[in-house]
PDB file of C-alpha atoms in Angstrom:
ATOM      1  CA  UNK W   1       0.000   0.000   0.000  1.00 69.00           C
ATOM      2  CA  UNK W   2       2.049   2.946  -1.214  1.00 85.00           C
ATOM      3  CA  UNK W   3       1.177   6.581  -1.434  1.00 84.00           C
ATOM      4  CA  UNK W   4      -1.171   7.185  -4.323  1.00 93.00           C
ATOM      5  CA  UNK W   5      -1.680  10.139  -6.599  1.00 95.00           C
ATOM      6  CA  UNK W   6      -4.651  11.418  -4.630  1.00 96.00           C
ATOM      7  CA  UNK W   7      -2.694  11.441  -1.376  1.00 96.00           C
ATOM      8  CA  UNK W   8       0.164  13.347  -3.015  1.00 95.00           C
ATOM      9  CA  UNK W   9      -2.304  15.916  -4.362  1.00 96.00           C
ATOM     10  CA  UNK W  10      -3.800  16.381  -0.895  1.00 96.00           C
ATOM     11  CA  UNK W  11      -0.352  16.846   0.658  1.00 94.00           C
ATOM     12  CA  UNK W  12       0.576  19.358  -2.068  1.00 93.00           C
ATOM     13  CA  UNK W  13      -2.675  21.249  -1.425  1.00 93.00           C
ATOM     14  CA  UNK W  14      -2.007  21.433   2.306  1.00 93.00           C
ATOM     15  CA  UNK W  15       1.535  22.677   1.664  1.00 88.00           C
ATOM     16  CA  UNK W  16       0.193  25.357  -0.675  1.00 89.00           C
ATOM     17  CA  UNK W  17      -2.356  26.457   1.923  1.00 91.00           C
ATOM     18  CA  UNK W  18       0.218  26.641   4.699  1.00 88.00           C
ATOM     19  CA  UNK W  19       3.173  28.103   2.801  1.00 84.00           C
ATOM     20  CA  UNK W  20       1.548  29.680  -0.279  1.00 86.00           C
ATOM     21  CA  UNK W  21       2.709  33.230   0.317  1.00 89.00           C
ATOM     22  CA  UNK W  22       6.250  32.174   1.325  1.00 90.00           C
ATOM     23  CA  UNK W  23       6.697  29.467  -1.313  1.00 86.00           C
ATOM     24  CA  UNK W  24       8.235  31.706  -4.041  1.00 88.00           C
ATOM     25  CA  UNK W  25      10.854  32.998  -1.592  1.00 91.00           C
ATOM     26  CA  UNK W  26      11.677  29.480  -0.440  1.00 87.00           C
ATOM     27  CA  UNK W  27      12.009  28.195  -4.013  1.00 89.00           C
ATOM     28  CA  UNK W  28      14.173  31.177  -4.996  1.00 94.00           C
ATOM     29  CA  UNK W  29      16.477  30.549  -2.040  1.00 96.00           C
ATOM     30  CA  UNK W  30      16.643  26.853  -2.889  1.00 95.00           C
ATOM     31  CA  UNK W  31      17.541  27.645  -6.503  1.00 96.00           C
ATOM     32  CA  UNK W  32      20.258  30.079  -5.450  1.00 97.00           C
ATOM     33  CA  UNK W  33      21.675  27.486  -3.073  1.00 96.00           C
ATOM     34  CA  UNK W  34      21.815  24.883  -5.836  1.00 96.00           C
ATOM     35  CA  UNK W  35      23.551  27.334  -8.190  1.00 96.00           C
ATOM     36  CA  UNK W  36      26.141  28.225  -5.539  1.00 95.00           C
ATOM     37  CA  UNK W  37      26.727  24.542  -4.804  1.00 95.00           C
ATOM     38  CA  UNK W  38      27.301  23.802  -8.502  1.00 94.00           C
ATOM     39  CA  UNK W  39      29.720  26.731  -8.765  1.00 92.00           C
ATOM     40  CA  UNK W  40      31.627  25.421  -5.761  1.00 91.00           C
ATOM     41  CA  UNK W  41      31.833  21.922  -7.210  1.00 89.00           C
ATOM     42  CA  UNK W  42      32.941  23.329 -10.572  1.00 88.00           C
ATOM     43  CA  UNK W  43      35.624  25.391  -8.833  1.00 85.00           C
ATOM     44  CA  UNK W  44      36.942  22.309  -7.041  1.00 82.00           C
ATOM     45  CA  UNK W  45      36.968  20.351 -10.314  1.00 78.00           C
ATOM     46  CA  UNK W  46      38.797  23.198 -12.076  1.00 76.00           C
ATOM     47  CA  UNK W  47      41.426  23.298  -9.329  1.00 76.00           C
ATOM     48  CA  UNK W  48      41.969  19.545  -9.474  1.00 75.00           C
ATOM     49  CA  UNK W  49      42.310  19.601 -13.278  1.00 69.00           C
ATOM     50  CA  UNK W  50      44.763  22.499 -13.068  1.00 68.00           C
ATOM     51  CA  UNK W  51      46.807  20.656 -10.439  1.00 66.00           C
ATOM     52  CA  UNK W  52      46.854  17.320 -12.284  1.00 62.00           C
ATOM     53  CA  UNK W  53      49.626  18.040 -14.843  1.00 59.00           C
ATOM     54  CA  UNK W  54      51.923  19.360 -12.109  1.00 55.00           C
ATOM     55  CA  UNK W  55      51.387  16.217 -10.046  1.00 52.00           C
ATOM     56  CA  UNK W  56      52.521  13.976 -12.916  1.00 52.00           C
ATOM     57  CA  UNK W  57      55.938  15.613 -13.235  1.00 51.00           C
TER      58      UNK W  57
END
């Protein structure tokens, strides 16, 4: 007995009722956090690629 579509719709409706006016701010903050995380990971990858040729010598 898993969670069905109707139950998910009810949960989504309750979330919208409770957090409707704050939801755009929360989603914007979440998106910015994801972008910053990706930039950080990319920076680490760039540093490791730049360091790799020096390590081989």
